[in-house]
Amino acid sequence: MESIKTERLTLRLLQDADAPLISLYIGDWRVAKHLDRAPYPYPDGAAESFIEATRKPDFKDHVWAIAKDEQLIGVIAIGLGEKGLGNVGYWLAPQLWGGGFMPEALRAVIEYARQTGFSKLDASVHHGNDNSAKVLKKCGFLYVGETECVSVSRGTTVAASMYALKLDQAT
Ligand SMILES: CC(C)(COP(=O)(O)OP(=O)(O)OC[C@H]1O[C@@H](n2cnc3c(N)ncnc32)[C@H](O)[C@@H]1OP(=O)(O)O)[C@@H](O)C(=O)NCCC(=O)NCCS
């Protein structure tokens, strides 16, 4: 995967040196509570294992570090579904929330998905995570219904709203 440059950001492959910042940010409850699969507390070594997993030949998802001034500030990913469907997930360092960084990163990932043959992207947002719903809507996603997600950090299932973007309708 090539790196992607946006106005303020670089989306690039994860590097070993990213592990401490991934641990720091996913280890923050404000981030962890909105993610499906992040354990809380975030265990030692989990970031290193995740980075290593992204390099394995059978790892099919597309995962980018979001870097600003060469430092990791978040992660964005497309999980591969069936028939050209991609499931989008992301998080950003809390001290940078509200600066429009995730919409900027997501627009670049949408463009990448369009160019690499995805027909549709979707995302599930836990109820109460209005910030993420706003990001999706800013990028052209539409609300398509309700679902339930497993939340590892909360140790339960949570109600969630589903959003989708057909790539021929993207902004
Ligand atoms: C969701 C998330 C990626 C948004 O990224 P972002 O770059 O801050 O996105 P935006 O700058 O567009 O801000 C989105 C909304 O967050 C809210 N917001 C802004 N600053 C904030 C702050 N300091 N604290 C809390 N919320 C804030 C605003 O309502 C903003 O909407 P607005 O631009 O219409 O005012 C980020 O909040 C995050 O990482 N959350 C935790 C992980 C997560 O929810 N991942 C997605 C799972 S589906």
Coordinates of N, CA and C and ligand atoms in Angstrom, one line a residue:
M1 N 0.8 -1.2 0.0 CA 0.0 0.0 0.0 C 0.9 1.2 0.0
E2 N 0.6 2.2 -0.9 CA 1.3 3.4 -1.0 C 0.8 4.3 0.2
S3 N 1.7 5.2 0.6 CA 1.3 6.3 1.6 C 0.3 7.2 0.8
I4 N -0.5 7.9 1.6 CA -1.5 8.8 1.0 C -1.2 10.2 1.7
K5 N -1.1 11.2 1.0 CA -0.9 12.6 1.6 C -2.2 13.3 1.4
T6 N -2.5 14.0 2.5 CA -3.6 15.0 2.4 C -3.1 16.3 2.8
E7 N -3.9 17.3 2.9 CA -3.4 18.7 3.2 C -2.5 18.7 4.5
R8 N -3.0 18.0 5.5 CA -2.2 18.1 6.8 C -1.7 16.8 7.3
L9 N -2.0 15.7 6.6 CA -1.7 14.4 7.2 C -1.0 13.5 6.2
T10 N -0.4 12.5 6.7 CA 0.1 11.4 5.9 C -0.5 10.1 6.4
L11 N -1.1 9.3 5.5 CA -1.6 8.0 5.9 C -0.6 7.0 5.4
R12 N -0.1 6.2 6.3 CA 1.0 5.3 5.9 C 0.9 4.0 6.7
L13 N 1.7 3.0 6.3 CA 1.7 1.7 7.0 C 2.1 1.9 8.5
L14 N 1.7 1.1 9.3 CA 2.1 1.1 10.7 C 3.6 0.7 10.8
Q15 N 4.3 1.3 11.7 CA 5.7 1.0 12.0 C 5.8 0.5 13.4
D16 N 6.9 -0.2 13.7 CA 7.1 -0.7 15.1 C 7.2 0.5 16.1
A17 N 7.7 1.6 15.6 CA 7.9 2.8 16.5 C 6.5 3.4 16.9
D18 N 5.4 3.0 16.2 CA 4.1 3.5 16.5 C 3.5 2.9 17.8
A19 N 4.0 1.8 18.2 CA 3.4 1.0 19.3 C 3.1 1.8 20.6
P20 N 4.1 2.6 21.1 CA 3.8 3.3 22.4 C 2.6 4.3 22.2
L21 N 2.5 5.0 21.1 CA 1.4 6.0 21.0 C 0.1 5.3 20.8
I22 N 0.1 4.1 20.1 CA -1.2 3.4 19.9 C -1.6 2.9 21.3
S23 N -0.7 2.4 22.1 CA -1.1 2.0 23.5 C -1.6 3.2 24.3
L24 N -1.0 4.3 24.2 CA -1.4 5.5 24.9 C -2.8 5.9 24.6
Y25 N -3.1 6.0 23.3 CA -4.4 6.5 22.8 C -5.5 5.5 23.0
I26 N -5.2 4.2 22.6 CA -6.3 3.2 22.7 C -6.5 2.9 24.2
G27 N -5.4 3.1 25.0 CA -5.5 2.9 26.4 C -6.4 4.0 27.1
D28 N -6.8 5.0 26.4 CA -7.6 6.1 27.0 C -9.0 5.7 26.8
W29 N -9.7 5.8 27.9 CA -11.1 5.3 27.9 C -12.0 6.1 26.9
R30 N -11.7 7.4 26.8 CA -12.5 8.2 25.8 C -12.4 7.6 24.4
V31 N -11.3 6.9 24.1 CA -11.2 6.3 22.8 C -11.8 4.8 22.9
A32 N -11.3 4.1 23.8 CA -11.6 2.7 23.9 C -13.1 2.4 24.0
K33 N -13.8 3.2 24.7 CA -15.2 2.9 24.9 C -16.0 3.0 23.7
H34 N -15.5 3.6 22.6 CA -16.3 3.7 21.4 C -15.9 2.6 20.3
L35 N -14.8 1.8 20.6 CA -14.3 0.9 19.7 C -14.9 -0.5 20.0
D36 N -15.1 -1.4 18.9 CA -15.7 -2.7 19.1 C -14.7 -3.6 19.8
R37 N -13.4 -3.6 19.4 CA -12.6 -4.8 19.7 C -11.4 -4.4 20.7
A38 N -11.4 -3.2 21.1 CA -10.2 -2.8 22.0 C -10.5 -3.2 23.4
P39 N -9.6 -4.0 24.0 CA -9.8 -4.4 25.4 C -9.4 -3.1 26.3
Y40 N -10.0 -3.1 27.4 CA -9.7 -2.0 28.4 C -9.5 -2.5 29.8
P41 N -8.4 -2.3 30.5 CA -7.2 -1.6 30.0 C -6.6 -2.3 28.8
Y42 N -5.9 -1.5 28.0 CA -5.2 -2.1 26.8 C -3.9 -2.8 27.3
P43 N -3.8 -4.1 27.0 CA -2.7 -4.9 27.6 C -1.3 -4.5 27.0
D44 N -0.3 -4.6 27.8 CA 1.1 -4.5 27.3 C 1.3 -5.5 26.1
G45 N 1.9 -5.0 25.1 CA 2.3 -5.9 24.0 C 1.2 -5.9 22.9
A46 N 0.0 -5.4 23.2 CA -1.1 -5.6 22.3 C -0.9 -4.7 21.0
A47 N -0.3 -3.6 21.2 CA -0.1 -2.7 20.0 C 1.0 -3.4 19.1
E48 N 2.0 -3.9 19.8 CA 3.1 -4.5 19.0 C 2.5 -5.7 18.2
S49 N 1.7 -6.5 18.9 CA 1.1 -7.7 18.2 C 0.2 -7.3 17.0
F50 N -0.5 -6.2 17.2 CA -1.4 -5.7 16.2 C -0.6 -5.3 14.9
I51 N 0.5 -4.5 15.2 CA 1.3 -4.0 14.1 C 1.9 -5.2 13.4
E52 N 2.4 -6.2 14.1 CA 3.0 -7.4 13.5 C 1.9 -8.1 12.6
A53 N 0.7 -8.2 13.2 CA -0.3 -8.9 12.4 C -0.6 -8.2 11.1
T54 N -0.5 -6.9 11.0 CA -0.9 -6.2 9.8 C 0.1 -6.5 8.7
R55 N 1.3 -7.1 9.1 CA 2.3 -7.4 8.0 C 2.2 -8.8 7.5
K56 N 1.4 -9.7 8.1 CA 1.3 -11.1 7.7 C 0.6 -11.2 6.4
P57 N 1.1 -12.2 5.6 CA 0.5 -12.3 4.2 C -1.0 -12.5 4.2
D58 N -1.5 -13.2 5.2 CA -3.0 -13.4 5.2 C -3.8 -12.3 5.8
F59 N -3.1 -11.2 6.2 CA -3.9 -10.0 6.7 C -4.5 -9.2 5.6
K60 N -5.8 -9.2 5.5 CA -6.4 -8.7 4.3 C -6.9 -7.3 4.5
D61 N -7.1 -6.8 5.7 CA -7.6 -5.4 5.9 C -6.6 -4.4 5.5
H62 N -7.1 -3.2 5.2 CA -6.2 -2.1 4.9 C -6.2 -1.2 6.1
V63 N -5.0 -1.0 6.7 CA -4.8 -0.3 7.9 C -3.8 0.8 7.7
W64 N -4.1 2.0 8.0 CA -3.1 3.1 7.9 C -2.9 3.8 9.3
A65 N -1.7 4.1 9.6 CA -1.4 5.1 10.6 C -1.7 6.5 10.1
I66 N -2.4 7.3 10.9 CA -2.6 8.7 10.5 C -1.5 9.5 11.2
A67 N -0.6 10.1 10.4 CA 0.6 10.8 10.9 C 0.5 12.3 10.6
K68 N 0.8 13.1 11.7 CA 0.9 14.5 11.5 C 2.3 14.9 12.0
D69 N 3.0 15.7 11.2 CA 4.4 16.1 11.6 C 5.1 14.8 11.9
E70 N 4.9 13.7 11.2 CA 5.6 12.5 11.3 C 5.3 11.7 12.6
Q71 N 4.3 12.1 13.3 CA 4.0 11.4 14.5 C 2.6 10.8 14.4
L72 N 2.4 9.6 14.9 CA 1.1 8.9 14.8 C 0.1 9.7 15.7
I73 N -1.1 10.0 15.1 CA -2.1 10.7 15.9 C -3.4 9.9 15.8
G74 N -3.4 8.8 15.1 CA -4.6 8.0 15.0 C -4.4 6.8 14.0
V75 N -5.5 6.1 13.8 CA -5.5 4.9 12.9 C -6.8 4.9 12.2
I76 N -6.7 4.5 10.9 CA -8.0 4.4 10.1 C -7.8 3.1 9.3
A77 N -8.9 2.4 9.1 CA -8.8 1.0 8.5 C -10.1 0.7 7.7
I78 N -9.9 -0.1 6.7 CA -11.0 -0.7 5.9 C -10.9 -2.2 6.2
G79 N -11.9 -2.7 6.8 CA -12.0 -4.2 6.9 C -12.7 -4.8 5.7
L80 N -12.2 -5.8 5.2 CA -12.7 -6.4 3.9 C -14.0 -7.2 4.2
G81 N -15.1 -6.8 3.5 CA -16.3 -7.6 3.6 C -16.4 -8.4 2.3
E82 N -17.6 -8.9 2.0 CA -17.9 -9.6 0.8 C -18.3 -8.7 -0.3
K83 N -18.0 -9.1 -1.5 CA -18.5 -8.4 -2.8 C -18.2 -6.9 -2.8
G84 N -17.0 -6.5 -2.5 CA -16.6 -5.1 -2.7 C -17.0 -4.2 -1.5
L85 N -17.5 -4.8 -0.4 CA -17.9 -4.0 0.7 C -16.7 -3.9 1.7
G86 N -16.6 -2.6 2.2 CA -15.5 -2.4 3.1 C -16.1 -1.8 4.4
N87 N -15.6 -2.2 5.5 CA -16.1 -1.7 6.8 C -15.1 -0.8 7.4
V88 N -15.5 0.5 7.6 CA -14.5 1.5 8.0 C -14.5 1.6 9.6
G89 N -13.3 1.8 10.1 CA -13.1 2.0 11.5 C -12.0 3.0 11.7
Y90 N -12.0 3.8 12.8 CA -10.9 4.8 13.0 C -11.0 5.3 14.4
W91 N -9.9 5.9 14.8 CA -9.8 6.6 16.1 C -8.7 7.7 16.0
L92 N -8.9 8.7 16.8 CA -7.9 9.9 16.8 C -7.5 10.2 18.2
A93 N -6.3 10.7 18.4 CA -5.8 11.1 19.7 C -6.7 12.2 20.2
P94 N -7.2 12.0 21.5 CA -8.2 12.9 22.0 C -7.9 14.4 22.0
Q95 N -6.6 14.7 22.2 CA -6.2 16.2 22.3 C -6.4 16.9 20.9
L96 N -6.6 16.1 19.9 CA -6.8 16.7 18.5 C -8.2 16.6 18.0
W97 N -9.1 16.2 18.9 CA -10.5 16.1 18.4 C -11.1 17.5 18.1
G98 N -11.9 17.5 17.1 CA -12.6 18.8 16.8 C -11.8 19.6 15.7
G99 N -10.7 19.1 15.3 CA -9.9 19.8 14.3 C -10.1 19.4 12.8
G100 N -11.1 18.5 12.7 CA -11.4 18.1 11.3 C -10.4 17.1 10.7
F101 N -9.5 16.5 11.6 CA -8.5 15.6 11.1 C -9.1 14.3 10.5
M102 N -10.1 13.7 11.3 CA -10.7 12.4 10.8 C -11.5 12.6 9.5
P103 N -12.3 13.6 9.4 CA -12.9 13.8 8.1 C -11.9 13.9 6.9
E104 N -10.8 14.6 7.2 CA -9.7 14.7 6.2 C -9.1 13.3 5.8
A105 N -8.9 12.5 6.9 CA -8.3 11.2 6.6 C -9.4 10.3 5.9
L106 N -10.6 10.4 6.4 CA -11.6 9.5 5.8 C -11.9 9.8 4.3
R107 N -11.9 11.1 4.0 CA -12.1 11.5 2.6 C -11.0 10.8 1.7
A108 N -9.8 10.8 2.2 CA -8.7 10.2 1.5 C -8.9 8.7 1.3
V109 N -9.3 8.1 2.4 CA -9.6 6.6 2.4 C -10.7 6.3 1.4
I110 N -11.7 7.1 1.4 CA -12.9 6.9 0.5 C -12.4 7.0 -0.9
E111 N -11.5 7.9 -1.2 CA -11.0 8.0 -2.6 C -10.1 6.8 -2.9
Y112 N -9.3 6.3 -2.0 CA -8.5 5.1 -2.1 C -9.5 3.9 -2.4
A113 N -10.6 3.8 -1.6 CA -11.5 2.7 -1.8 C -12.1 2.8 -3.2
R114 N -12.5 4.0 -3.6 CA -13.1 4.1 -4.9 C -12.1 3.6 -6.0
Q115 N -10.9 4.0 -5.9 CA -9.9 3.7 -6.9 C -9.5 2.2 -6.9
T116 N -9.7 1.6 -5.8 CA -9.2 0.2 -5.7 C -10.4 -0.8 -5.8
G117 N -11.5 -0.3 -6.2 CA -12.6 -1.2 -6.6 C -13.7 -1.6 -5.5
F118 N -13.6 -0.9 -4.4 CA -14.7 -1.1 -3.4 C -16.0 -0.5 -4.0
S119 N -17.1 -1.2 -3.8 CA -18.4 -0.6 -4.3 C -19.1 0.1 -3.2
K120 N -18.8 -0.2 -2.0 CA -19.6 0.4 -0.9 C -18.7 0.3 0.4
L121 N -18.8 1.4 1.2 CA -18.2 1.4 2.6 C -19.4 1.5 3.6
D122 N -19.2 0.8 4.7 CA -20.1 1.0 5.8 C -19.4 1.2 7.1
A123 N -20.1 1.6 8.1 CA -19.5 1.8 9.5 C -20.7 1.7 10.5
S124 N -20.3 1.2 11.7 CA -21.3 1.1 12.8 C -20.8 2.0 13.9
V125 N -21.7 2.8 14.4 CA -21.4 3.8 15.4 C -22.2 3.5 16.7
H126 N -21.6 3.2 17.8 CA -22.3 3.0 19.0 C -23.2 4.2 19.4
H127 N -24.4 3.9 19.9 CA -25.3 5.0 20.3 C -24.5 5.9 21.3
G128 N -24.7 7.2 21.1 CA -24.0 8.1 22.0 C -22.7 8.6 21.4
N129 N -22.2 8.0 20.4 CA -21.0 8.5 19.8 C -21.3 9.5 18.6
D130 N -21.8 10.6 19.0 CA -22.2 11.6 18.0 C -21.1 12.1 17.2
N131 N -19.9 12.2 17.8 CA -18.7 12.7 17.1 C -18.5 11.9 15.8
S132 N -18.5 10.6 16.0 CA -18.2 9.7 14.9 C -19.3 9.8 13.8
A133 N -20.6 9.8 14.3 CA -21.7 10.0 13.3 C -21.5 11.2 12.5
K134 N -21.0 12.3 13.2 CA -20.8 13.6 12.4 C -19.7 13.4 11.4
V135 N -18.7 12.7 11.7 CA -17.6 12.5 10.8 C -18.1 11.8 9.5
L136 N -18.9 10.7 9.7 CA -19.4 9.9 8.6 C -20.3 10.8 7.7
K137 N -21.2 11.6 8.4 CA -22.1 12.4 7.6 C -21.4 13.5 6.8
K138 N -20.3 14.0 7.4 CA -19.5 15.1 6.7 C -18.9 14.5 5.5
C139 N -18.7 13.2 5.5 CA -18.0 12.5 4.3 C -19.0 11.8 3.4
G140 N -20.3 12.1 3.6 CA -21.3 11.6 2.6 C -22.0 10.3 3.0
F141 N -21.6 9.7 4.1 CA -22.3 8.5 4.5 C -23.8 8.8 4.9
L142 N -24.6 7.9 4.7 CA -26.0 8.0 5.1 C -26.4 7.0 6.1
Y143 N -27.3 7.4 7.0 CA -27.8 6.4 8.0 C -28.7 5.3 7.3
V144 N -28.4 4.1 7.6 CA -29.1 3.0 7.0 C -29.9 2.1 7.9
G145 N -29.7 2.2 9.2 CA -30.4 1.4 10.1 C -29.7 1.1 11.5
E146 N -30.3 0.2 12.2 CA -29.8 -0.1 13.6 C -29.2 -1.5 13.6
T147 N -28.2 -1.6 14.5 CA -27.6 -2.9 14.7 C -27.1 -3.1 16.1
E148 N -26.4 -4.1 16.4 CA -25.8 -4.3 17.7 C -24.3 -4.7 17.5
C149 N -23.5 -4.1 18.3 CA -22.0 -4.4 18.2 C -21.5 -5.0 19.6
V150 N -20.5 -5.9 19.4 CA -19.9 -6.3 20.6 C -18.9 -5.2 21.1
S151 N -18.9 -4.8 22.3 CA -17.9 -3.9 22.8 C -17.0 -4.6 23.8
V152 N -15.8 -4.9 23.4 CA -14.9 -5.6 24.3 C -14.5 -4.8 25.5
S153 N -14.3 -3.5 25.3 CA -13.9 -2.6 26.4 C -15.0 -2.5 27.5
R154 N -16.3 -2.6 27.1 CA -17.4 -2.5 28.0 C -17.9 -3.9 28.5
G155 N -17.4 -4.9 27.8 CA -17.7 -6.3 28.2 C -19.2 -6.6 27.9
T156 N -19.8 -6.0 26.9 CA -21.2 -6.2 26.6 C -21.5 -5.9 25.1
T157 N -22.7 -6.1 24.7 CA -23.1 -5.6 23.4 C -23.7 -4.3 23.6
V158 N -23.6 -3.5 22.5 CA -24.2 -2.1 22.6 C -25.0 -1.9 21.3
A159 N -26.0 -1.1 21.5 CA -26.8 -0.7 20.3 C -26.0 0.3 19.4
A160 N -26.1 0.2 18.1 CA -25.3 1.0 17.2 C -26.2 1.4 16.0
S161 N -25.8 2.5 15.4 CA -26.4 2.9 14.1 C -25.4 2.6 13.0
M162 N -26.0 2.2 11.9 CA -25.2 1.8 10.7 C -25.3 2.9 9.7
Y163 N -24.1 3.2 9.1 CA -24.0 4.2 8.0 C -23.4 3.5 6.8
A164 N -23.7 4.0 5.6 CA -23.1 3.4 4.4 C -22.9 4.5 3.4
L165 N -22.0 4.3 2.5 CA -21.7 5.2 1.4 C -21.5 4.3 0.1
K166 N -22.3 4.5 -0.8 CA -22.1 3.9 -2.2 C -21.1 4.8 -2.9
L167 N -20.0 4.2 -3.4 CA -18.9 5.0 -3.8 C -19.2 5.8 -5.1
D168 N -20.2 5.4 -5.8 CA -20.6 6.3 -7.0 C -21.4 7.5 -6.5
Q169 N -21.7 7.6 -5.2 CA -22.4 8.8 -4.7 C -21.5 9.6 -3.7
A170 N -20.2 9.3 -3.7 CA -19.3 9.9 -2.7 C -19.2 11.4 -3.0
T171 N -18.9 12.1 -1.9 CA -18.7 13.6 -2.0 C -17.4 13.9 -2.7
Ligands
LIG1 C1 -14.8 10.2 16.2 C2 -13.5 10.9 16.1 C3 -12.6 10.1 15.2 C4 -13.7 12.3 15.4 O1 -12.5 12.8 14.9 P1 -12.3 14.4 14.7 O2 -11.1 14.6 13.9 O3 -12.4 15.0 16.1 O4 -13.6 14.8 13.9 P2 -14.2 16.3 13.8 O5 -13.1 17.3 13.9 O6 -15.0 16.3 12.5 O7 -15.2 16.5 15.0 C5 -16.4 15.7 15.1 C6 -17.2 16.3 16.2 O8 -16.6 16.1 17.4 C7 -17.1 17.1 18.4 N1 -15.9 17.6 19.1 C8 -15.1 18.6 18.6 N2 -14.2 18.8 19.5 C9 -14.4 18.0 20.6 C10 -13.7 17.8 21.8 N3 -12.6 18.5 22.1 N4 -14.2 16.9 22.6 C11 -15.3 16.2 22.3 N5 -15.9 16.3 21.1 C12 -15.5 17.2 20.3 C13 -17.8 18.1 17.6 O9 -19.2 17.9 17.8 C14 -17.4 17.8 16.2 O10 -18.5 18.1 15.3 P3 -18.5 19.6 14.6 O11 -17.3 19.6 13.7 O12 -19.8 19.5 13.8 O13 -18.5 20.6 15.7 C15 -12.8 11.1 17.5 O14 -13.7 11.8 18.3 C16 -12.4 9.8 18.1 O15 -11.4 9.2 17.9 N6 -13.3 9.2 19.0 C17 -13.1 8.0 19.7 C18 -13.0 6.8 18.8 C19 -14.2 6.6 17.9 O16 -15.3 7.0 18.3 N7 -14.0 6.0 16.8 C20 -15.1 5.7 15.8 C21 -15.8 4.5 16.2 S1 -17.2 4.3 15.1

